[in-house]
Amino acid sequence: MDAQSYTTALAELRAVRDDIKKAQTALARLEAQRDKQIALLAGYDKAKAERIAPAAGLSLAEIVVLAPALAPDNLAADQPATPAPAQGTTAAHDSPGDDPYPPAAQAPTAMPPTPSAPVQEASSASPLPAEAPSLPAQQQAGAPADPGAPRTLPSIPQSEAGQGWFTHTANLVSKRPNFTQQARPTVFLDTDTGLLVHRNQTHRLDLGAGTAAEILTAVFHTIPEGVERIYITAGDPWHRDADRYPYLRDAVTAWLNAPTPGWRTDTGRGKDRMAGHFAHPRHPVARYQREDADQHVEIRSVGEWFDVDGDDPATVRDAFVLLWQALRRHWSDAVVMGSPSQTGRDLWTRTIPARGQHAEGYPVLSEELRGLLHATAGQGRTELITPPQVPDQLPQLVEYDRTFAYAKHTWKSPVGTPCRVTSHTFASWSEKEQTKALFGCGHWQVRVTVPDAWQHVGILPAPAPGERAWHYPHTPGTTFTTWAGGPEIHTALSNPIQPWKVEILDGILWEDGKPLDDWAKKLKETWTNLTAQAHFQGDAQQARAAHLASRAVRAILLYGIGSFAQRPRMVTGTTPRTLERDIPADAEIIGFDDERITWQRPTGFSRDPNAHPEWAAAIWSGARAALLTQRHRDDNTYAGALYTEPGSVVAFRTDAVYLTSVQNWPYHHQPGDYLLKGHLAGPLAAPGSEEDLLALRDAGRTALAASHKEA
């Protein structure tokens, strides 16, 4: 073979690779659809693995892995029997050596970033820990995981190495800032109509095809003194060529990386050092810097803050003005930054005490504990319950949404150096000490058994097949091992129906503190004031602006809490096809076109001084528990899914629960209250997918709004 033949063969090999990538993507989509269908069939009480296996083209063993409840009786009979402890007790697991869920190995050291040739990078949150004590040994060694196999959550090593996790990262502390955040000149642009609002002026621009280069040219021609932030209020220009790409993210990446004469990708500056593009499929961030001047600008979606429903750029501008004015009543140096998460975290740092306890700041946990929390502390509960757990025909669908829900759970958070509570230690405590610990700020590894007579929804999250998937076992007699926060474990032990069996295997316990209380109270007051302004404002446009501003406050708190979780970073980059050899060796190719290859690679945890996943985990746990049971002290009553009839819960979606009946739950416009948000009369076919549920949800909200207008 000569050099020319070698080059030709390489080109042919790349074409085969591209075809394989497309085929693998299509196959993965079909397999996910098949597995979803199997899970649906497994919910039928007379389902048999022997009938489903040939229909799915899988072996009996593969069906059982996907749906353990379908295991044949003779297979279950071969398992050794273990006596079931009395229900409703909190027992300790005293024999780590007998644990069928052995602790995972210590987390491997994160790889340092690999420099690459002409690459534009975007930092984003990874769905998987880049360095996680959660991965089994074969996955740490690089072996592919079985996507259908249930995940095993990590444990804390039993050796002294595990005790070494219970510390803080050296020289990494959340401190009150000693500088004033600078506001950035901002414009609001509708790329559908070309309307641009700058301060009190409105302009109409010719944006051509809506590329980043055309937007920058038009804006800076109209505003010669320059701006630093361009909010896109409508139009989503990064989706203009979506039909040409298999995935929305590929279209966004192509738009971000298209040529911008006179500009290059921003490399960051100052204390708010944000560099590179952020390739989110719906809310990307494009960051540019002039090649011949120290001028920086970013193009962002206003959808990060709130949903715009036909609002013009002037109304959106007014919403941001009202937001800034309302925040200034509580923070004299408040600045609305680019995103809700940036703004929320900046405002929080300005509530860190200047004197007294915690004046020196809040230390950041060890990387190992942060990795453990990332792998074992899920966020909102998202679950669709299908027949036969609910009727095939629903009498109605009623949506209750918890207003400003996370603000209800910020009054207490973990602080200080955590301590480990082993099963032996927990068992040695008195009942009073155990109860106090479970009511405190803790994160617990537990073995759970669903009561034999249980007929309602699941209570505790368990790892499901998938990278970050969770489900909520509810089948009587089911036993599983998981991690959960104190609020959920307390709900399992003291729910209004029947106590669950919970065994403490291990735990992390902190002191109780209030690091978020002042921040959250100020945001709640801001939200209350803007909500009232939206309700009583006589001018329709200003009322709408106040409503949008109140939604922005909600986003500040919601995404601010999420930013504390500080997941491991995944760097996304593009490389020209002619420089394919420069792609980092540990990168995964996630897209390509005729000119560029898009890849991603994990870079582990950054040294973020405001990384506090223990706070986010505690709030998420409290919010999930409140979906099941929540006491209203002023009304001396309870609300939540466990106070409904069995079989009446259709779905959970983070802060909302969908039911087949109307509830008489109190609503006083306070954070955490259940608001009736949608009501659709039946009979209705039970939703079989998330798309079906969202369609019914939208119809229910429309129907409820129409009934209010008629009233």
XYZ file of C-alpha atoms in Angstrom:
711
model
C 0.000 0.000 0.000
C 1.364 3.405 -0.985
C 0.808 6.742 0.756
C -2.120 7.731 -1.460
C -3.919 4.438 -0.874
C -3.304 4.800 2.853
C -4.875 8.278 2.877
C -7.852 7.054 0.846
C -8.375 4.094 3.178
C -8.317 6.415 6.198
C -11.036 8.564 4.640
C -13.131 5.457 3.970
C -12.604 4.309 7.564
C -13.853 7.651 8.887
C -16.965 7.337 6.739
C -17.586 3.859 8.182
C -17.081 5.269 11.684
C -19.668 7.971 11.020
C -22.162 5.406 9.747
C -21.547 3.248 12.830
C -22.147 6.236 15.107
C -25.476 6.940 13.434
C -26.480 3.273 13.574
C -25.521 3.032 17.248
C -27.607 6.107 18.021
C -30.615 4.645 16.236
C -30.108 1.292 17.964
C -29.842 2.902 21.400
C -33.103 4.751 20.771
C -34.881 1.522 19.798
C -33.455 -0.365 22.775
C -34.603 2.364 25.157
C -38.082 2.166 23.615
C -38.043 -1.640 24.014
C -36.953 -1.436 27.671
C -39.645 1.142 28.399
C -42.251 -1.159 26.881
C -40.990 -4.090 28.961
C -41.249 -2.004 32.135
C -44.804 -1.074 31.183
C -45.741 -4.727 30.617
C -44.114 -5.735 33.890
C -46.596 -3.554 35.741
C -49.409 -5.945 34.788
C -50.071 -8.299 37.701
C -50.346 -11.352 35.412
C -47.290 -10.550 33.317
C -44.936 -13.484 32.635
C -41.291 -13.185 31.707
C -41.664 -16.344 29.580
C -44.130 -14.540 27.286
C -42.362 -11.170 27.212
C -38.893 -12.602 26.419
C -39.663 -13.942 22.895
C -41.725 -10.834 22.106
C -38.736 -8.652 23.005
C -36.146 -10.906 21.377
C -34.323 -11.281 24.679
C -33.447 -14.159 26.944
C -35.367 -14.871 30.126
C -32.394 -13.687 32.186
C -32.262 -10.376 30.313
C -35.966 -9.773 30.959
C -35.497 -10.451 34.673
C -32.623 -7.949 34.795
C -34.869 -5.280 33.248
C -37.872 -6.220 35.398
C -36.813 -8.086 38.578
C -40.431 -8.496 39.636
C -40.873 -10.970 36.755
C -38.325 -13.449 38.129
C -39.821 -16.980 37.917
C -40.917 -18.541 41.212
C -38.443 -21.413 40.920
C -35.605 -18.930 40.572
C -36.735 -17.060 43.652
C -37.071 -20.331 45.554
C -33.400 -21.087 44.993
C -32.343 -18.010 46.938
C -31.426 -18.435 50.609
C -34.166 -17.305 52.923
C -33.563 -14.589 55.476
C -35.882 -13.897 58.362
C -37.743 -10.601 58.012
C -37.398 -8.268 60.982
C -40.485 -6.790 62.553
C -41.972 -3.985 60.469
C -41.695 -0.403 61.522
C -38.408 -0.710 63.384
C -35.133 1.005 62.669
C -32.512 -1.697 62.897
C -28.758 -1.601 62.472
C -26.697 -3.761 60.165
C -23.955 -5.011 62.440
C -22.022 -7.286 60.087
C -20.383 -5.398 57.237
C -18.773 -8.623 56.107
C -22.197 -10.134 55.428
C -23.373 -7.132 53.435
C -24.437 -8.191 49.912
C -23.720 -4.606 48.814
C -19.966 -4.290 49.412
C -18.437 -0.838 49.572
C -16.948 0.483 46.373
C -13.261 1.156 46.010
C -11.914 4.576 46.763
C -12.440 7.122 44.016
C -9.660 7.262 41.441
C -7.746 10.473 41.006
C -9.200 12.786 38.386
C -7.316 13.134 35.121
C -5.790 16.528 34.498
C -7.165 18.368 31.480
C -5.452 17.487 28.220
C -4.469 20.474 26.099
C -5.843 20.378 22.594
C -5.210 22.217 19.357
C -7.800 24.640 17.905
C -10.695 23.721 20.174
C -13.536 25.820 21.484
C -14.711 24.551 24.822
C -17.885 24.841 26.814
C -18.203 23.807 30.432
C -21.408 22.088 31.421
C -22.697 19.829 34.147
C -22.097 16.170 33.590
C -24.831 13.592 34.146
C -22.188 11.261 35.538
C -19.431 11.880 38.065
C -16.107 12.124 36.322
C -14.441 10.713 39.373
C -16.882 8.805 41.439
C -16.694 6.389 44.289
C -19.937 5.113 42.752
C -18.449 3.184 39.865
C -17.880 -0.570 40.223
C -14.357 -1.794 39.683
C -14.987 -3.063 36.145
C -16.321 0.365 35.124
C -13.394 2.145 36.757
C -11.151 -0.030 34.668
C -12.922 1.119 31.523
C -15.253 -1.818 30.874
C -18.630 -0.764 29.465
C -21.548 -0.998 31.833
C -24.674 -2.967 31.015
C -27.276 -0.221 30.406
C -30.070 -2.530 31.538
C -28.492 -3.591 34.806
C -29.612 -1.939 38.055
C -27.075 0.483 39.438
C -25.297 -0.215 42.680
C -24.808 2.963 44.656
C -21.440 3.633 46.275
C -20.564 3.041 49.887
C -17.980 4.599 52.163
C -14.904 2.361 52.463
C -14.835 0.461 55.749
C -11.094 1.023 56.165
C -9.293 4.086 57.486
C -9.450 5.460 53.954
C -13.182 5.957 54.433
C -12.619 7.922 57.617
C -10.293 10.171 55.624
C -13.259 11.323 53.580
C -14.711 13.129 56.599
C -12.788 16.344 56.276
C -12.704 19.489 54.184
C -10.748 20.397 51.078
C -7.671 22.384 52.058
C -7.799 26.135 51.401
C -11.250 26.031 49.825
C -13.803 28.082 51.762
C -16.953 30.037 50.896
C -16.226 33.609 51.950
C -18.000 36.925 51.815
C -16.694 38.822 48.755
C -14.559 41.894 49.282
C -15.399 43.451 45.909
C -18.443 45.064 44.316
C -19.961 43.126 41.446
C -20.070 45.197 38.259
C -23.254 45.480 36.211
C -22.936 44.804 32.495
C -24.621 46.908 29.786
C -27.451 44.742 28.457
C -29.826 44.734 25.481
C -32.895 42.620 24.746
C -33.383 41.261 21.229
C -36.238 39.435 19.498
C -34.550 37.675 16.582
C -37.920 36.885 14.943
C -38.948 40.530 14.588
C -35.530 42.199 14.865
C -36.734 44.413 17.734
C -33.895 45.538 20.002
C -34.477 47.333 23.304
C -31.560 49.251 24.806
C -32.427 51.203 27.941
C -35.469 53.287 26.919
C -34.863 53.045 23.186
C -36.263 50.557 20.685
C -34.562 49.756 17.365
C -35.364 47.414 14.499
C -32.422 45.428 13.152
C -31.809 43.459 9.972
C -30.374 40.180 11.291
C -30.097 38.331 7.985
C -30.011 34.588 8.669
C -29.591 35.115 12.414
C -26.029 33.856 12.740
C -23.942 34.959 15.698
C -21.796 37.075 13.364
C -24.854 38.871 11.931
C -26.291 39.484 15.400
C -23.000 40.939 16.667
C -22.605 43.127 13.577
C -26.161 44.485 13.755
C -26.121 45.141 17.503
C -22.741 46.883 17.601
C -23.630 48.951 14.539
C -26.772 50.162 16.343
C -25.127 50.545 19.784
C -21.625 51.763 18.876
C -20.666 52.364 22.514
C -20.981 48.624 22.981
C -22.861 46.174 25.185
C -21.670 43.191 27.162
C -24.794 41.042 27.269
C -27.410 40.313 24.609
C -30.536 38.531 25.840
C -32.508 36.749 23.134
C -36.170 37.085 24.101
C -37.630 35.154 21.159
C -36.497 33.471 17.960
C -33.927 30.947 19.250
C -31.491 31.636 16.381
C -29.330 28.665 17.413
C -32.149 26.361 16.256
C -32.493 27.811 12.742
C -30.691 24.844 11.123
C -31.996 22.155 13.479
C -33.422 20.156 10.547
C -29.895 19.503 9.284
C -28.717 17.746 12.446
C -29.729 14.530 14.225
C -29.692 16.239 17.640
C -30.615 19.725 18.787
C -27.312 20.063 20.589
C -25.440 19.471 17.323
C -27.318 22.362 15.722
C -26.532 24.598 18.706
C -22.851 23.645 18.627
C -22.640 24.410 14.915
C -24.250 27.815 15.478
C -21.872 28.629 18.340
C -18.793 27.615 16.386
C -19.672 29.226 13.059
C -17.144 31.858 11.885
C -17.466 35.304 13.490
C -15.097 37.646 11.622
C -13.489 40.115 13.985
C -14.392 38.049 17.054
C -13.002 34.976 18.766
C -14.203 32.768 21.604
C -13.862 34.599 24.921
C -11.151 33.384 27.275
C -12.577 35.036 30.410
C -11.679 37.995 32.555
C -11.880 39.415 36.067
C -13.341 37.728 39.114
C -16.412 36.565 37.168
C -14.263 34.418 34.896
C -16.609 32.722 32.456
C -14.872 31.452 29.335
C -15.922 29.566 26.239
C -19.326 28.716 24.839
C -21.900 26.715 26.773
C -23.617 24.287 24.395
C -26.975 23.763 26.113
C -29.567 22.427 23.632
C -32.169 25.082 24.547
C -30.426 27.797 26.535
C -26.872 28.068 25.180
C -24.417 30.826 26.028
C -22.150 32.279 23.350
C -19.153 34.248 24.626
C -17.023 36.352 22.274
C -14.110 38.755 22.485
C -12.988 41.238 19.827
C -9.781 40.176 18.185
C -8.346 43.700 18.175
C -9.773 45.134 21.395
C -10.536 44.317 25.029
C -14.254 44.052 24.374
C -16.347 41.116 25.601
C -19.949 40.152 24.917
C -22.190 37.181 25.578
C -25.389 36.087 23.838
C -27.853 34.325 26.146
C -31.414 33.045 26.205
C -33.824 34.841 28.525
C -35.477 31.427 28.912
C -32.917 30.719 31.631
C -34.902 33.121 33.811
C -38.550 32.583 32.913
C -40.850 31.400 30.136
C -41.665 34.187 27.692
C -45.177 33.831 26.290
C -45.185 36.301 23.426
C -43.802 39.125 25.594
C -41.992 41.849 23.665
C -38.415 42.873 24.520
C -39.623 46.020 26.319
C -41.701 43.976 28.777
C -38.760 41.663 29.376
C -36.504 44.690 29.957
C -39.021 46.056 32.482
C -39.042 42.682 34.266
C -35.279 42.821 34.765
C -35.491 46.411 35.990
C -38.163 45.466 38.536
C -36.096 42.443 39.584
C -33.012 44.592 40.178
C -34.992 47.203 42.112
C -36.625 44.546 44.300
C -33.307 42.850 45.082
C -31.719 46.193 45.968
C -34.151 46.530 48.860
C -32.350 43.624 50.543
C -28.859 43.798 48.998
C -27.512 47.286 48.499
C -24.877 45.933 46.104
C -27.140 43.492 44.217
C -26.375 42.983 40.539
C -28.392 40.863 38.112
C -25.798 38.607 36.540
C -26.002 36.521 33.390
C -27.921 33.557 34.794
C -30.138 32.840 37.811
C -27.576 30.435 39.261
C -24.757 33.018 39.051
C -26.998 35.674 40.565
C -28.243 33.384 43.336
C -24.799 32.296 44.374
C -23.403 35.831 44.280
C -26.260 37.094 46.456
C -25.762 34.211 48.876
C -22.072 35.002 49.356
C -23.144 38.511 50.382
C -25.164 37.039 53.273
C -22.169 35.210 54.783
C -21.695 36.792 58.233
C -19.022 39.467 58.441
C -18.518 38.723 62.136
C -19.405 36.081 64.685
C -19.874 32.379 63.935
C -18.988 31.404 60.359
C -17.404 34.806 59.697
C -14.438 32.891 58.310
C -16.725 31.214 55.818
C -18.004 27.703 55.121
C -15.354 25.092 54.259
C -15.927 22.846 51.242
C -16.243 19.102 51.811
C -13.610 16.642 50.678
C -13.745 15.658 47.027
C -14.670 12.096 48.015
C -17.760 13.153 49.975
C -18.788 15.529 47.216
C -18.508 12.663 44.741
C -20.542 10.415 47.019
C -23.298 13.013 47.384
C -23.320 13.624 43.654
C -23.833 9.910 42.996
C -26.380 9.222 45.747
C -28.493 12.368 46.207
C -31.073 12.734 43.465
C -32.962 15.925 42.725
C -36.713 16.216 42.127
C -39.012 13.215 41.963
C -40.095 12.485 38.395
C -42.319 9.431 38.072
C -45.164 8.345 35.806
C -47.452 5.672 37.260
C -49.190 3.578 34.611
C -51.903 0.894 34.578
C -52.604 -1.355 36.371
C -51.408 0.853 39.267
C -53.918 3.463 38.024
C -57.125 2.923 36.027
C -56.899 2.608 32.232
C -59.509 5.362 32.069
C -58.965 8.230 34.496
C -62.102 9.951 35.832
C -60.181 13.262 35.679
C -56.645 14.623 35.940
C -55.920 17.198 38.640
C -52.553 18.963 38.929
C -51.313 20.360 42.251
C -48.066 22.313 42.162
C -46.139 23.337 45.275
C -45.634 27.095 45.102
C -41.988 28.220 45.330
C -41.366 24.793 46.849
C -37.627 24.781 47.595
C -37.964 27.997 49.603
C -39.891 25.943 52.164
C -36.852 23.768 52.952
C -33.971 26.218 53.459
C -34.449 26.971 57.156
C -32.003 24.265 58.283
C -28.875 22.983 56.537
C -25.781 20.954 57.457
C -22.681 22.800 58.651
C -19.355 21.929 60.221
C -17.184 18.862 59.810
C -19.373 15.787 59.244
C -19.012 12.656 61.297
C -19.546 9.080 60.221
C -22.290 7.015 61.849
C -21.680 3.317 61.214
C -24.352 0.677 61.656
C -22.669 -0.401 64.883
C -22.596 3.148 66.249
C -26.237 3.750 65.344
C -27.313 0.493 67.004
C -25.513 1.476 70.219
C -27.551 4.671 70.561
C -30.739 4.998 72.544
C -34.033 5.393 70.699
C -34.017 9.096 71.568
C -30.523 9.541 70.104
C -31.484 7.634 66.957
C -34.587 9.769 66.468
C -32.592 12.969 66.992
C -30.019 11.855 64.422
C -32.659 11.029 61.813
C -34.305 14.405 62.413
C -30.936 16.126 62.044
C -28.927 16.978 58.952
C -27.793 13.607 57.678
C -27.413 11.456 54.593
C -28.015 7.763 55.241
C -27.273 4.477 53.541
C -30.196 2.196 54.322
C -31.681 -1.180 53.489
C -35.420 -0.794 53.037
C -38.295 -3.284 52.945
C -41.724 -2.315 51.622
C -44.477 -3.534 54.019
C -46.365 -6.672 52.956
C -49.736 -4.905 52.879
C -48.526 -1.710 51.157
C -50.873 -0.452 48.396
C -49.742 3.130 47.826
C -46.872 4.899 45.999
C -43.223 4.340 46.890
C -41.537 6.518 49.485
C -37.772 6.154 49.150
C -35.742 6.528 45.930
C -33.767 3.549 44.680
C -31.229 3.358 41.857
C -32.769 2.279 38.563
C -31.009 1.182 35.375
C -29.481 4.243 33.764
C -26.757 6.723 34.563
C -28.689 8.923 36.985
C -32.100 7.236 37.031
C -34.172 6.713 40.165
C -37.400 4.871 40.827
C -39.578 4.422 43.893
C -40.262 0.750 44.738
C -43.718 0.099 46.126
C -44.333 -3.627 45.576
C -45.021 -5.308 48.940
C -42.046 -7.247 50.290
C -39.483 -5.569 47.998
C -36.093 -5.009 49.638
C -33.506 -2.606 48.273
C -30.466 -0.625 49.394
C -30.215 3.099 48.792
C -29.125 6.462 50.216
C -31.639 9.026 51.468
C -31.925 12.133 53.590
C -33.507 12.339 57.017
C -36.862 13.825 55.867
C -37.555 10.877 53.558
C -36.468 8.266 56.088
C -38.666 9.913 58.717
C -41.568 9.747 56.236
C -40.938 6.046 55.641
C -40.965 5.339 59.381
C -43.879 7.567 60.412
C -46.119 7.912 57.366
C -49.906 7.966 57.949
C -50.519 4.551 56.360
C -48.001 1.987 57.593
C -44.363 2.195 58.798
C -41.673 0.776 56.543
C -38.768 -1.394 57.655
C -35.541 0.648 57.503
C -32.066 -0.639 58.445
C -29.279 1.896 58.904
C -26.117 0.654 57.176
C -24.000 3.808 57.281
C -24.454 7.532 57.524
C -23.038 11.033 57.376
C -24.179 13.435 60.096
C -23.593 17.178 60.342
C -24.427 19.853 62.858
C -27.645 21.765 62.220
C -27.085 25.275 60.908
C -28.713 28.094 58.952
C -26.285 29.051 56.180
C -29.106 29.630 53.674
C -31.793 31.042 55.939
C -31.038 34.765 55.574
C -30.549 34.431 51.800
C -33.788 32.493 51.344
C -35.819 34.848 53.563
C -34.732 37.830 51.511
C -35.601 36.058 48.275
C -38.977 34.973 49.670
C -39.776 38.567 50.660
C -38.698 39.740 47.199
C -40.908 37.107 45.584
C -43.872 38.052 47.789
C -43.545 41.755 46.952
C -43.276 41.157 43.201
C -46.169 38.681 43.257
C -48.357 41.246 45.028
C -47.254 43.923 42.566
C -48.248 41.676 39.661
C -51.657 41.130 41.235
C -52.485 44.749 42.137
C -50.712 46.637 39.333
C -53.204 48.492 37.170
C -51.011 48.718 34.073
C -51.176 45.405 32.190
C -47.608 45.563 30.882
C -46.149 46.430 34.277
C -48.241 43.690 35.895
C -46.856 41.211 33.402
C -43.310 42.491 33.996
C -43.764 42.064 37.754
C -45.011 38.510 37.227
C -41.958 37.686 35.103
C -39.714 39.262 37.746
C -41.304 37.076 40.436
C -40.594 34.024 38.273
C -37.001 35.207 37.976
C -36.705 35.286 41.798
C -37.971 31.703 41.866
C -35.280 30.795 39.323
C -32.591 32.531 41.401
C -33.406 30.388 44.421
C -34.048 27.183 42.453
C -30.912 27.331 40.323
C -28.880 28.879 43.108
C -29.543 25.758 45.178
C -28.697 23.598 42.188
C -25.390 25.426 41.745
C -24.345 24.415 45.256
C -24.430 20.788 44.061
C -21.452 21.583 41.795
C -21.494 18.453 39.696
C -18.309 17.268 38.010
C -17.648 19.200 34.845
C -17.922 17.851 31.340
C -15.983 19.841 28.755
C -17.416 19.932 25.239
C -15.241 20.910 22.319
C -15.005 20.848 18.541
C -12.070 19.949 16.354
C -11.808 20.339 12.566
C -11.841 17.011 10.743
C -8.411 17.835 9.334
C -7.042 17.865 12.906
C -8.812 14.754 14.148
C -5.628 13.398 15.722
C -5.714 16.307 18.193
C -8.925 15.105 19.872
C -8.089 14.197 23.511
C -7.566 10.470 23.988
C -10.210 10.221 26.730
C -12.852 12.160 24.774
C -16.123 10.721 23.522
C -17.319 11.804 20.070
C -20.904 13.026 20.412
C -21.538 14.617 17.011
C -20.029 15.517 13.691
C -20.690 17.183 10.363
C -18.679 17.601 7.183
C -16.269 20.085 8.794
C -16.108 19.488 12.545
C -16.159 16.741 15.148
C -17.833 17.504 18.479
C -16.581 15.669 21.551
C -16.875 15.734 25.313
C -14.615 14.666 28.140
C -14.854 14.749 31.942
C -12.568 17.063 33.881
C -13.693 16.281 37.424
C -14.588 18.769 40.131
C -13.343 22.320 39.849
C -11.942 24.122 42.873
C -15.194 25.944 43.469
C -15.225 27.725 46.850
C -19.036 27.672 46.856
C -19.497 23.948 46.281
C -21.875 22.634 48.951
C -23.728 19.563 47.629
C -24.762 18.733 51.196
C -27.074 21.781 51.157
C -28.680 20.916 47.844
C -29.116 17.270 48.918
C -30.867 18.259 52.148
C -33.283 20.595 50.351
C -34.074 18.065 47.618
C -34.744 15.379 50.215
C -37.111 17.669 52.118
C -38.950 18.615 48.933
C -39.402 14.976 47.876
C -40.742 14.111 51.321
C -43.192 17.044 51.204
C -44.690 15.653 47.988
C -45.842 12.743 50.150
C -46.776 14.423 53.411
C -46.693 18.020 54.585
C -48.237 19.464 57.708
C -50.073 22.793 57.614
C -49.774 23.971 61.198
C -52.148 26.946 60.886
C -54.890 24.697 59.513
C -53.982 21.661 61.650
C -54.143 19.443 58.584
C -51.923 17.524 56.205
C -51.451 17.476 52.447
C -49.512 15.261 50.059
C -49.791 12.128 47.975
C -50.021 9.755 50.958
C -53.269 11.486 51.978
C -54.997 10.437 48.760
C -56.690 7.157 47.906
C -54.435 4.321 46.656
C -54.401 4.263 42.873
C -55.216 7.967 42.562
C -51.656 9.253 42.020
C -50.848 9.402 38.303
C -47.481 11.177 38.326
C -44.898 13.272 40.171
C -42.902 16.022 38.455
C -40.436 17.737 40.820
C -42.833 20.093 42.659
C -46.124 18.779 41.285
C -48.384 15.790 41.860
C -51.053 14.633 39.389
C -54.167 12.973 40.812
C -57.491 11.526 39.732
C -59.439 13.452 42.376
C -59.729 16.978 43.755
C -58.284 17.539 47.242
C -59.309 20.023 49.907
C -55.763 21.128 50.675
C -55.267 24.629 52.107
C -53.622 27.285 49.936
C -52.460 30.588 51.469
C -50.023 31.740 48.736
C -47.101 30.663 50.924
C -43.994 28.758 49.779
C -44.714 25.046 49.757
C -48.511 25.352 49.548
C -50.261 23.102 47.038
C -51.793 25.221 44.261
C -54.513 23.764 42.030
C -52.901 24.438 38.675
C -54.794 22.220 36.241
C -58.071 20.297 36.084
C -59.137 18.213 33.097
C -62.458 16.372 33.200
C -62.599 12.741 32.089
C -62.852 10.039 31.220
C -59.258 10.180 29.959
C -56.895 7.493 28.757
C -54.127 7.099 31.349
C -50.892 8.650 30.012
C -48.376 6.045 28.873
C -45.435 8.396 28.351
C -44.098 11.718 29.537
C -45.291 13.293 26.280
C -48.840 12.070 26.972
C -48.701 13.475 30.507
C -47.457 16.887 29.360
C -50.187 17.083 26.740
C -52.839 16.334 29.378
C -51.176 18.786 31.775
C -51.336 21.615 29.231
C -54.954 20.802 28.413
C -55.812 20.763 32.123
C -54.214 24.154 32.727
C -56.076 25.616 29.755
C -59.368 24.147 30.965
C -58.875 25.473 34.499
C -57.983 28.955 33.231
C -61.106 28.946 31.023
C -63.305 27.946 33.960
C -61.877 30.804 36.044
C -62.670 33.291 33.279
C -66.243 32.020 33.063
C -66.610 32.329 36.827
